[in-house]
Coordinates of C-alpha atoms in Angstrom, one line a residue:
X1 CA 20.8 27.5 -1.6
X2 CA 21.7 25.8 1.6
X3 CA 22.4 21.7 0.4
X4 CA 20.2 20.6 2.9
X5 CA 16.9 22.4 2.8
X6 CA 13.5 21.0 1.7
X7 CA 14.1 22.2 -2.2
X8 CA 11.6 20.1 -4.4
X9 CA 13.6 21.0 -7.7
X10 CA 16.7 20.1 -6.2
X11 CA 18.4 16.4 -7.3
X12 CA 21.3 16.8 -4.6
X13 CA 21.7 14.7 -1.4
X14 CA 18.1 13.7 0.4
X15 CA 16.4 14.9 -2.7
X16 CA 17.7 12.7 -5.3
X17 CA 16.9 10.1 -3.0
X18 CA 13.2 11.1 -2.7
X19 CA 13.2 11.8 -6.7
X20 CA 14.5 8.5 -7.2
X21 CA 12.4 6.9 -4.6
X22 CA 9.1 7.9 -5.7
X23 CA 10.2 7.0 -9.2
X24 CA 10.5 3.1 -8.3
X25 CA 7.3 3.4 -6.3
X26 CA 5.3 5.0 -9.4
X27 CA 7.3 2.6 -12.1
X28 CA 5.9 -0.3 -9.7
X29 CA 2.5 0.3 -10.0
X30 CA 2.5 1.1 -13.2
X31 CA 3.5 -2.6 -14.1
X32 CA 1.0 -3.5 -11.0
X33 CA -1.9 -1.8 -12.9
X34 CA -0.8 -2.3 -16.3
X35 CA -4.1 -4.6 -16.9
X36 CA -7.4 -3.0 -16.3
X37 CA -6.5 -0.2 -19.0
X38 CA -5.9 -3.2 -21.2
X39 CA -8.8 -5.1 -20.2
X40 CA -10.6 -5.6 -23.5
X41 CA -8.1 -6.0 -25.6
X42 CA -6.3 -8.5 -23.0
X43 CA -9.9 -10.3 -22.7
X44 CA -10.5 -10.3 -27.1
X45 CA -6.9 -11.9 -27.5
X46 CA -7.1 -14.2 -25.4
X47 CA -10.9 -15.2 -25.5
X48 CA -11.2 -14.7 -22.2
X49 CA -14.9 -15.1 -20.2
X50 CA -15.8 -12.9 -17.7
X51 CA -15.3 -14.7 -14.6
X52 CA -11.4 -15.5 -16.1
X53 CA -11.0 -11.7 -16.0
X54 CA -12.2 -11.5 -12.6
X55 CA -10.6 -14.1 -11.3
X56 CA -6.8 -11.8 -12.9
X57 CA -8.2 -8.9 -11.2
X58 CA -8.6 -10.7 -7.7
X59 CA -5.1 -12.5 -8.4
X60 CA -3.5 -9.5 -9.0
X61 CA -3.9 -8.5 -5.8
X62 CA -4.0 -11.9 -3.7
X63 CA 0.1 -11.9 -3.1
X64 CA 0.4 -8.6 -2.5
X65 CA -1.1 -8.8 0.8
X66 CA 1.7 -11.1 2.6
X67 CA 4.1 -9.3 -0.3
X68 CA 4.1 -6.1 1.7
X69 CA 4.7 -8.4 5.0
X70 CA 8.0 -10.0 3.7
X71 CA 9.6 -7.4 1.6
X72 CA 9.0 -5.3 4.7
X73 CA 11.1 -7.7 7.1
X74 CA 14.0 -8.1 4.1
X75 CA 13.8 -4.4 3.8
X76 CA 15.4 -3.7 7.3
X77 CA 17.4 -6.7 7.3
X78 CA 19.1 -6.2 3.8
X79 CA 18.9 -2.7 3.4
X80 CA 16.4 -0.9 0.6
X81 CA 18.8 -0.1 -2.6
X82 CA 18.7 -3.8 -2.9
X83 CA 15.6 -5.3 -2.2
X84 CA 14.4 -2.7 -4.6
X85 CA 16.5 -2.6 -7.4
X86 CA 16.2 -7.2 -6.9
X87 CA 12.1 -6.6 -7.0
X88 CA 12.2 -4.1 -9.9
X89 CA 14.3 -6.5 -12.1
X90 CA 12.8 -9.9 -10.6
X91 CA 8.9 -8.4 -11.5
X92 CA 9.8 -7.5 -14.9
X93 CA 9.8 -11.2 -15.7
X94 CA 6.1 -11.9 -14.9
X95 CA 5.3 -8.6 -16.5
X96 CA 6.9 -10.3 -19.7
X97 CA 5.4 -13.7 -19.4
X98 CA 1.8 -11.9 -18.9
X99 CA 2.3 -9.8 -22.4
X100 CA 3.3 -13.0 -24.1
X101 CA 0.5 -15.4 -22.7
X102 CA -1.5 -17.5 -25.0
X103 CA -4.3 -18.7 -22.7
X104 CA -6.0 -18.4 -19.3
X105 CA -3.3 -20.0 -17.4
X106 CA -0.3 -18.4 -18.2
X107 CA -1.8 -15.0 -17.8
X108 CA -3.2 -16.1 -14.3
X109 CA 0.5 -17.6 -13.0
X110 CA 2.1 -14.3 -14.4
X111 CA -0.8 -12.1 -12.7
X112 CA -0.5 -13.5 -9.2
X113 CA 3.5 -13.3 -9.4
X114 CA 2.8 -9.6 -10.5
X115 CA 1.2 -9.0 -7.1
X116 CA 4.3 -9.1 -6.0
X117 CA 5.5 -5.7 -7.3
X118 CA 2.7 -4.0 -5.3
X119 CA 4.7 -4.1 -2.4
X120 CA 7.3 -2.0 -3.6
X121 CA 6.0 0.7 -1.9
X122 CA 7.0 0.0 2.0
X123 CA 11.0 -0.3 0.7
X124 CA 10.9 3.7 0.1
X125 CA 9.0 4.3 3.6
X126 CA 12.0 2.9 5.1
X127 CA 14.6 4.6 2.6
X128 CA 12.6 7.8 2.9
X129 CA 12.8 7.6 6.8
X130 CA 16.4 7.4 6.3
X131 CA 17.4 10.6 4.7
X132 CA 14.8 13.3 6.2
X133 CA 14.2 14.7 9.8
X134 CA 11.5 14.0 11.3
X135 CA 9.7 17.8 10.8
X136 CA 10.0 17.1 7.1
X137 CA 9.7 13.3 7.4
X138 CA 5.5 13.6 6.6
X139 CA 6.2 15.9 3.7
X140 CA 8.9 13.6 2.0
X141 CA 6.9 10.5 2.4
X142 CA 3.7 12.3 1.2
X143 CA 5.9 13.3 -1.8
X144 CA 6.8 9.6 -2.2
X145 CA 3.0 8.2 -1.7
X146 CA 1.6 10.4 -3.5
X147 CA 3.7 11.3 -6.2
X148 CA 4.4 7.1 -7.0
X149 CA 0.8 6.2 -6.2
X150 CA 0.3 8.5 -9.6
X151 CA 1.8 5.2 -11.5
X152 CA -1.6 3.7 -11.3
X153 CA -3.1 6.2 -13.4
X154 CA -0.5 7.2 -15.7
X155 CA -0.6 3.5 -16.8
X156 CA -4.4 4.2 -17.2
X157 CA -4.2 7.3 -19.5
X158 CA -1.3 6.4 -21.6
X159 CA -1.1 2.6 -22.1
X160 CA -4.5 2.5 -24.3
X161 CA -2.8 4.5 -26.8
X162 CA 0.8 3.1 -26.3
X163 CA -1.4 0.0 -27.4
X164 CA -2.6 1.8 -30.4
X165 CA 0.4 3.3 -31.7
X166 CA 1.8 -0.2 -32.2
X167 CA -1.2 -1.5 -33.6
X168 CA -3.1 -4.6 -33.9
X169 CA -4.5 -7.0 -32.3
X170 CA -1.1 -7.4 -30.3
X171 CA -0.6 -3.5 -29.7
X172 CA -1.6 -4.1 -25.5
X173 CA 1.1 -7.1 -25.9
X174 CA 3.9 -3.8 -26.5
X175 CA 2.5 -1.6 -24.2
X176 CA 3.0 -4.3 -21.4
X177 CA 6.3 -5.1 -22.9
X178 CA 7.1 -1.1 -22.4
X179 CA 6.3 -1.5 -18.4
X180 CA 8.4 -4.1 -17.9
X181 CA 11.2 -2.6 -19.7
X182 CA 11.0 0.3 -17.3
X183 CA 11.1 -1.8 -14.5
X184 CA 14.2 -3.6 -15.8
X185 CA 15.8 -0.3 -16.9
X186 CA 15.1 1.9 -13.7
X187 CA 16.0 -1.7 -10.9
X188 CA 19.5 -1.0 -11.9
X189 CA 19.6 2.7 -12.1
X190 CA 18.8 2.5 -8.6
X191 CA 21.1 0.6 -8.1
X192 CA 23.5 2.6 -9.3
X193 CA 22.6 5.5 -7.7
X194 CA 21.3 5.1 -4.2
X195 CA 22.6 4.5 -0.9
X196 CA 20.5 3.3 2.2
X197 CA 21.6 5.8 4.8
X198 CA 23.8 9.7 4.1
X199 CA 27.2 9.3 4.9
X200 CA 28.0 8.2 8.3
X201 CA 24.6 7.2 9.2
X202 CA 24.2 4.0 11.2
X203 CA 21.3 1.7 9.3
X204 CA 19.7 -0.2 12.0
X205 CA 18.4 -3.4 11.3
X206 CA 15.9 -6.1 13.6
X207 CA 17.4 -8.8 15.6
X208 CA 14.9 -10.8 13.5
X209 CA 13.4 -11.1 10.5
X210 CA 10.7 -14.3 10.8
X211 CA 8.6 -11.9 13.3
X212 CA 7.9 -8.8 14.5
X213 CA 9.0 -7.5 17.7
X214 CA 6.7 -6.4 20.5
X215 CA 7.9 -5.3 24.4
X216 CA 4.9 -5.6 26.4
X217 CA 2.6 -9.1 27.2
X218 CA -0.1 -7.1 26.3
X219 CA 1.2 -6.3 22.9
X220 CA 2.3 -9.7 22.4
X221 CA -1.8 -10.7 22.3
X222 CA -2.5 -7.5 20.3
X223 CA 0.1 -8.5 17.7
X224 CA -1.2 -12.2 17.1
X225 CA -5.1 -10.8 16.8
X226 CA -3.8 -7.9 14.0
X227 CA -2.4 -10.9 12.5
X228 CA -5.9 -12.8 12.3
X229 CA -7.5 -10.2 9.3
X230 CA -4.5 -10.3 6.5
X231 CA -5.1 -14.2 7.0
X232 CA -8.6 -13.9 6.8
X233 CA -8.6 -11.2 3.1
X234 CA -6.7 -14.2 1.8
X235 CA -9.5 -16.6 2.9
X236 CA -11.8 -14.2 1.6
X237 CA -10.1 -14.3 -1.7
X238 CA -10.4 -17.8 -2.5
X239 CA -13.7 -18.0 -1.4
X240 CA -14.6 -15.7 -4.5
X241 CA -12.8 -18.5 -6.6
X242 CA -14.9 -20.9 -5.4
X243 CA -17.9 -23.0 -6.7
X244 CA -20.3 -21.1 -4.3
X245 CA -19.1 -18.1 -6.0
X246 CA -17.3 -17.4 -10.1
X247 CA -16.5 -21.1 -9.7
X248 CA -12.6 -21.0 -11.0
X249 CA -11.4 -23.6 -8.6
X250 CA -13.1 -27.0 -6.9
X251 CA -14.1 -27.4 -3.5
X252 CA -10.9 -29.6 -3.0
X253 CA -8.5 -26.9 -4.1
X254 CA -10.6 -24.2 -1.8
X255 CA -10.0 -26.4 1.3
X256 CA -6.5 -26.8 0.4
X257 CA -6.0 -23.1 0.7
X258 CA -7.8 -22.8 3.9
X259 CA -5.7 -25.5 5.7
X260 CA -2.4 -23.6 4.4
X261 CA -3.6 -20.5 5.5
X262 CA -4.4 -22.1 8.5
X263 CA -1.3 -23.9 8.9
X264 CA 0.8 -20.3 8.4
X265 CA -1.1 -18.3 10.8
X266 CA -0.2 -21.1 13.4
X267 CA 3.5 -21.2 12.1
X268 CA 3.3 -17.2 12.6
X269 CA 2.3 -17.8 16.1
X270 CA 5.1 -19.8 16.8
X271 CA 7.6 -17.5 15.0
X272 CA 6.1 -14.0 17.1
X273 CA 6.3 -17.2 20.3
X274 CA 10.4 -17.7 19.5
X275 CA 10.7 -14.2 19.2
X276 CA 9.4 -12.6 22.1
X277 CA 8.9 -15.1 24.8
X278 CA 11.9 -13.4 27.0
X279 CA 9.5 -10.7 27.6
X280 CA 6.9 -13.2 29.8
X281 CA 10.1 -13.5 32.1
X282 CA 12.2 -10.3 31.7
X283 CA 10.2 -6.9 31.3
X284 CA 12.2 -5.1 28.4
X285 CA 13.9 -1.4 30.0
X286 CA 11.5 1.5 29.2
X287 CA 14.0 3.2 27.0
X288 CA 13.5 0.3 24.4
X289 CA 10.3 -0.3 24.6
X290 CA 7.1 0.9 22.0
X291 CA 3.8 0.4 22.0
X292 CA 2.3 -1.6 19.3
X293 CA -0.8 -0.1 19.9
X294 CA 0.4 2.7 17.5
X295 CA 1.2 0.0 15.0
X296 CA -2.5 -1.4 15.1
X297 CA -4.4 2.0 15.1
X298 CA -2.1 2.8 11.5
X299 CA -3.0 -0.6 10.3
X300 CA -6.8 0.3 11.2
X301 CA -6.6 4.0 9.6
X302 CA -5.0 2.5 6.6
X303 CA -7.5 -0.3 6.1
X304 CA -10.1 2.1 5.9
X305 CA -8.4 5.2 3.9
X306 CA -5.7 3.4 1.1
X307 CA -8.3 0.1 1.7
X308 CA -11.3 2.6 0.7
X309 CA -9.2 4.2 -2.4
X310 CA -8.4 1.1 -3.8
X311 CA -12.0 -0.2 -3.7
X312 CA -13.5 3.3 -4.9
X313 CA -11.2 3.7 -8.1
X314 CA -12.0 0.1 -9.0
X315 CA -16.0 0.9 -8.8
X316 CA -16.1 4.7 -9.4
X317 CA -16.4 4.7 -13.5
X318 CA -19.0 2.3 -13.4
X319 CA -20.8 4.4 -10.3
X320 CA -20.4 7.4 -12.2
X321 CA -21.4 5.4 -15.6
X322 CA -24.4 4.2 -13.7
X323 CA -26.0 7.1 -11.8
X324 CA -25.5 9.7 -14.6
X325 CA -25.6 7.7 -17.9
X326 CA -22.4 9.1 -19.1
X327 CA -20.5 7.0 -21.8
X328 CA -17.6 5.1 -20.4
X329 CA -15.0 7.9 -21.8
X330 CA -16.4 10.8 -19.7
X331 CA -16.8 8.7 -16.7
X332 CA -13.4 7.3 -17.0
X333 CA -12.4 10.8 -16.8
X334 CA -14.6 11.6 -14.0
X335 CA -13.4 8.9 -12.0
X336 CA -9.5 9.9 -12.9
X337 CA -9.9 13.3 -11.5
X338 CA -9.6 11.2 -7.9
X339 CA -6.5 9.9 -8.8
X340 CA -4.9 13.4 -9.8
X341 CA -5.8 14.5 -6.4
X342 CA -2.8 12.3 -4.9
X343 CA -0.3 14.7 -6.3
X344 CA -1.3 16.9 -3.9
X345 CA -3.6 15.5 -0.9
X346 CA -1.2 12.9 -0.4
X347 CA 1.8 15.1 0.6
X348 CA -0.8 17.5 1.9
X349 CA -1.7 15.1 4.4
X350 CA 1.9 14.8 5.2
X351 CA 3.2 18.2 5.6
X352 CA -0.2 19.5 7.8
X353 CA 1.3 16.2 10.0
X354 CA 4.4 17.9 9.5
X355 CA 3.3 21.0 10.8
X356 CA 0.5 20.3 13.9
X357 CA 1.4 16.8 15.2
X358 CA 0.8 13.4 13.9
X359 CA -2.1 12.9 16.1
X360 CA -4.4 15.8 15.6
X361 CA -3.8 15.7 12.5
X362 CA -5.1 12.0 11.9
X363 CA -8.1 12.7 14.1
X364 CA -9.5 15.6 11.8
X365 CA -8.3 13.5 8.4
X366 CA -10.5 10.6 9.6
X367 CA -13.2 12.5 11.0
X368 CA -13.1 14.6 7.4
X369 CA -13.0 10.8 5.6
X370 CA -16.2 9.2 7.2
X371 CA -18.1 12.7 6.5
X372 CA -17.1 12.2 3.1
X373 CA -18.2 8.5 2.6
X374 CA -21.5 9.7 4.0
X375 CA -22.1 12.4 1.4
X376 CA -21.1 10.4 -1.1
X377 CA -23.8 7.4 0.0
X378 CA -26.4 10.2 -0.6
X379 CA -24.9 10.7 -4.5
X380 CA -28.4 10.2 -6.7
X381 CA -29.2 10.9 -10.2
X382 CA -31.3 14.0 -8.8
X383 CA -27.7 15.8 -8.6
X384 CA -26.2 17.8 -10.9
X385 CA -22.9 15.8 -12.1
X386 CA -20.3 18.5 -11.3
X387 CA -21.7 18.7 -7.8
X388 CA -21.4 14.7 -7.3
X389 CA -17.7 15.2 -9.2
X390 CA -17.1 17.8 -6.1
X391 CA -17.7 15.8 -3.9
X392 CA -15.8 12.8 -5.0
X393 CA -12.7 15.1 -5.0
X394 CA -13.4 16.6 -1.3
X395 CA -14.0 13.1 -0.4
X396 CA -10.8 12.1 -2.4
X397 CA -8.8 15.0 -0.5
X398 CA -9.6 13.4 3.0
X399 CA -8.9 9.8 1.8
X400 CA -4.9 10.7 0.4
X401 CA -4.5 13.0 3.3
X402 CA -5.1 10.7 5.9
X403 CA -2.9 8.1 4.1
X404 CA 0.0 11.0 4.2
X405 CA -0.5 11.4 7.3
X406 CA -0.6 7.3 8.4
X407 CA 2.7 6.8 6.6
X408 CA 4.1 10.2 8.8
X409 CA 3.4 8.4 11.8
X410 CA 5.1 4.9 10.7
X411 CA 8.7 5.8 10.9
X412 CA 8.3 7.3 14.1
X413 CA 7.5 4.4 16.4
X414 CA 10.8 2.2 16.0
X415 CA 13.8 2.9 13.5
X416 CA 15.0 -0.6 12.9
X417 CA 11.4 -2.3 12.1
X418 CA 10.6 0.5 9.9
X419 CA 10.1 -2.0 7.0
X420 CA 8.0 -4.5 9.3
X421 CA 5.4 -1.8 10.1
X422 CA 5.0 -0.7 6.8
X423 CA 4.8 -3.5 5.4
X424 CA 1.9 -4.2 7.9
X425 CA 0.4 -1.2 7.7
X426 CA 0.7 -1.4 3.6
X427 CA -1.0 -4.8 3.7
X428 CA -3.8 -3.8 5.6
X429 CA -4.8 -1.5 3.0
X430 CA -4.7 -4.1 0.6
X431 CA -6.6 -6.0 3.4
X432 CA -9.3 -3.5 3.2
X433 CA -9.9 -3.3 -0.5
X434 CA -10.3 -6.8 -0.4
X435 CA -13.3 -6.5 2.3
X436 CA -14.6 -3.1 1.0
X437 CA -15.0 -5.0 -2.6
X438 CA -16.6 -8.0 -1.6
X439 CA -19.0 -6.2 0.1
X440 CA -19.8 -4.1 -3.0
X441 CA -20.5 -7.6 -4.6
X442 CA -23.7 -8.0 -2.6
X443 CA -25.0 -4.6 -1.6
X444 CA -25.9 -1.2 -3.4
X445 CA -23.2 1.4 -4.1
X446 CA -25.1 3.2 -1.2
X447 CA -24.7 0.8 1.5
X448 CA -21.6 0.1 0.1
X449 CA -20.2 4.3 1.1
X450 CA -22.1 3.7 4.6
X451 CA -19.7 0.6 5.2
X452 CA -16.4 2.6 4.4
X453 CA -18.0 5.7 6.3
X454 CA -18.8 3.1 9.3
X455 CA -15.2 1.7 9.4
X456 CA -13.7 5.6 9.5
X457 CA -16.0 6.3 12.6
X458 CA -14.4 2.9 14.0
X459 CA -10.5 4.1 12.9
X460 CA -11.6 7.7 15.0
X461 CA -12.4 5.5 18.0
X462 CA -9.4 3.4 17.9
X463 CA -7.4 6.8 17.6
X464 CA -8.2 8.1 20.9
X465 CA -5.6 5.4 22.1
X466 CA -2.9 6.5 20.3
X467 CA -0.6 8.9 21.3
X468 CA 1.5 11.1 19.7
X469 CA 5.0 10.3 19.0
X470 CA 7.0 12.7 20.9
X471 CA 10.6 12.8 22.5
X472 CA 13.3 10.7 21.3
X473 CA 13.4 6.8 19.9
X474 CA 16.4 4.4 21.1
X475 CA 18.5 2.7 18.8
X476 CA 21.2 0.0 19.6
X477 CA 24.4 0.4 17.5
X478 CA 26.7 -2.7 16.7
X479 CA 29.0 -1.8 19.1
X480 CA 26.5 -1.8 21.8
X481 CA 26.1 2.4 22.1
X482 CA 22.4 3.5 22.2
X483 CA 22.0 6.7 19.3
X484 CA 18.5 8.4 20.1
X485 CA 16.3 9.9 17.3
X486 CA 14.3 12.4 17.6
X487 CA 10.5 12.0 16.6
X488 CA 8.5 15.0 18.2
X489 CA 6.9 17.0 15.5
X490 CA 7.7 19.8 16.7

């Protein structure tokens, strides 16, 4: 057994890290998506109405959004091991305070804190990138989405009866208390256990860590208007918490929010300014230059495909619920059998990257996705459940494939800022759930697939102006040597 080959029962070397990677990643959303399984019980305790428990589900998603931005910059400025072992530990404090609350507001301070953890996921696409080669790189990081993304419904399946076995009206209190423990156990396992880069391996960081870098004028525009939608989720956001809509917060507060928002986007403008101005006077040599145009097609594919799965798992039950009369068991398990298709779609998507280039790859993914979408939109009573269940999954396989294959691509434009363009790329998935779910709020779950289906067709436009990474990427060393890395797929 040769120490270095791709061996998925092996815990040596580059597997470990991978074993131990996707083990953070699931453990984080486990304690992100420890609520909703606990919903009723959460809502009885605590005497909760029904726009409070809306208003936890929008917050616990809210930070998660610039989360993914800023862990991604600290990630290639302070390394992974300990950003993520710092967030594991850090997040099991809110998961703590939330399982002890007493009333609306604790739980809602502890909530939006919790969003935090959601963005443990772009620290492994950077650790990841570290320890494979590229022709194995989709594969791992499928291994890591997908296998971590699991957390999310493990929590669902087995908190409900972790909440039971302790009993009582403070039985989800436990089960809570259980995720955070994990969180706090496994931050310093990691610790313990992982080390950014093999042996001798240079880990590369950004000259900066308030903005992203770009090396073209033109990219320099392109980056501020990518900018304009993760601002624009969070104004969406607080719109829903205002009067005109579940009425959680006053008009004062709203505007507040806006003018922050406001006042951040233009501070952003001035950091990306302070950061890349030399290249309005001194073109930067083609060996170090990228094209962020690759970075705004991922965030575009990932929008509409980890965007699209967030907003479908959320609404799926109660589709399924809806259209077939099924009892809230059954279509719980209905709607589950999308999330066990991560296990394997989401490295599938990877390795088929893996295999016939990044960018064909994404163009039949996509093109798969927004057929998909459209056969779900014509989903009616009229069909027989298993078929509609089919379909769901074949839609499903499209959707985790093409995030596989989005998160193959992302390590492959520029070593150092690995963390920065996952994190952007992350966020604008959580961007999209946001706008896929508003929608939903004001249209039928028909128009609602058409809009997700509309939004793939846009993502297959936008990738006819990507190319594929091929050749070699240049890094600077500290001592001023230039190490290239090889990113052709084949």
């Amino acid at each position: 057994m040769n120490k270095d080959s791709f061996n998925i029962f092996s815990f040596q070397g580059k597997m470990k890290t991978l074993h131990l990677s996707w083990m953070a990643f699931f453990i984080t959303f486990a304690v992100w998506f420890n609520f909703a399984p606990l919903l009723q019980s959460v809502k009885e305790t605590l005497g909760l109405t029904t726009e409070e428990v809306k208003t936890l589900l929008i917050l616990n998603v809210a930070i998660t959004i610039p989360a993914r931005v800023i862990i991604g910059s600290l990630t290639d400025k302070y390394g992974p091991r300990i950003i993520y072992s710092a967030l594991l530990i850090l997040c099991s404090i809110p998961c703590f305070t939330f399982a002890f609350s007493d009333n609306f507001m604790q739980a809602a301070i502890s909530r939006f804190a919790l969003g935090f953890i959601g963005a443990g996921f772009v620290i492994g696409i950077r650790l990841v990138s570290e320890w494979f080669p590229h022709n194995e790189l989709g594969t791992a990081e499928g291994i890591y989405g997908g296998w971590g993304n699991f957390g999310s419904a493990a929590a669902a399946f087995t908190l409900p009866t972790i909440a039971l076995l302790f009993g009582g009206d403070d039985g989800w209190r436990y089960a809570m208390v259980v995720t955070g423990l994990l969180s706090l156990v496994f931050g310093f396992i990691f610790y313990a256990n992982i080390t950014d880069t093999p042996k001798g391996s240079t880990y590369f960081k950004p000259a900066n860590l308030t903005a992203m870098e770009v090396t073209s004028k033109g990219d320099f525009f392109l980056l501020l208007v990518m900018k304009v939608p993760m601002y624009a989720a969070l104004a969406l956001l607080t719109w829903k918490l205002s009067p005109s809509n579940i009425d959680m917060i006053s008009d004062g507060v709203c505007y507040f929010i806006y003018a922050i928002l406001i006042a951040l986007y233009l501070y952003e403008w001035s950091q990306v300014w302070k950061v890349n101005k030399s290249i309005f006077t001194t073109p930067v040599p083609e060996l170090h230059q990228y094209k962020f145009k690759q970075v705004a097609v991922l965030n575009i594919l990932y929008f509409a495909t980890f965007g699209s799965e967030l907003a479908v798992v959320s609404m799926l039950p109660l589709f399924f619920l809806e259209t077939f009369e099924l009892t809230p068991v059954v279509a719980g398990m209905v709607a589950s059998a999308y999330a066990f298709m991560n296990l394997a779609s989401r490295p599938g998507g990877g390795w088929l990257s893996d295999k016939f280039g990044r960018k064909s790859t994404l163009i039949i993914l996509t093109a798969g996705l927004a057929l998909g979408y459209l056969l779900m939109a014509q989903i009616d009573g009229g069909w027989t459940l298993w078929i509609a269940v089919a379909a769901a999954m074949l839609c499903s396989f499209f959707v985790q494939a093409g995030e596989g294959a989005v998160f193959a691509t992302v390590p492959l434009i520029k070593r150092r800022m690995t963390g920065q363009i996952a994190g952007m790329t992350g966020a604008y998935g959580n961007v999209g759930a946001v706008v896929y779910l508003t929608i939903l709020s004001f249209v039928s779950y028909q128009t609602f697939f058409y809009v997700i289906a509309v939004t793939a067709f846009i993502g297959l436009v936008t990738l006819l102006f990507m190319s594929e990474p091929k050749g070699k990427i240049a890094e600077v060393n500290e001592d001023g040597s230039v190490t290239m890395i090889d990113v052709s797929a084949h």
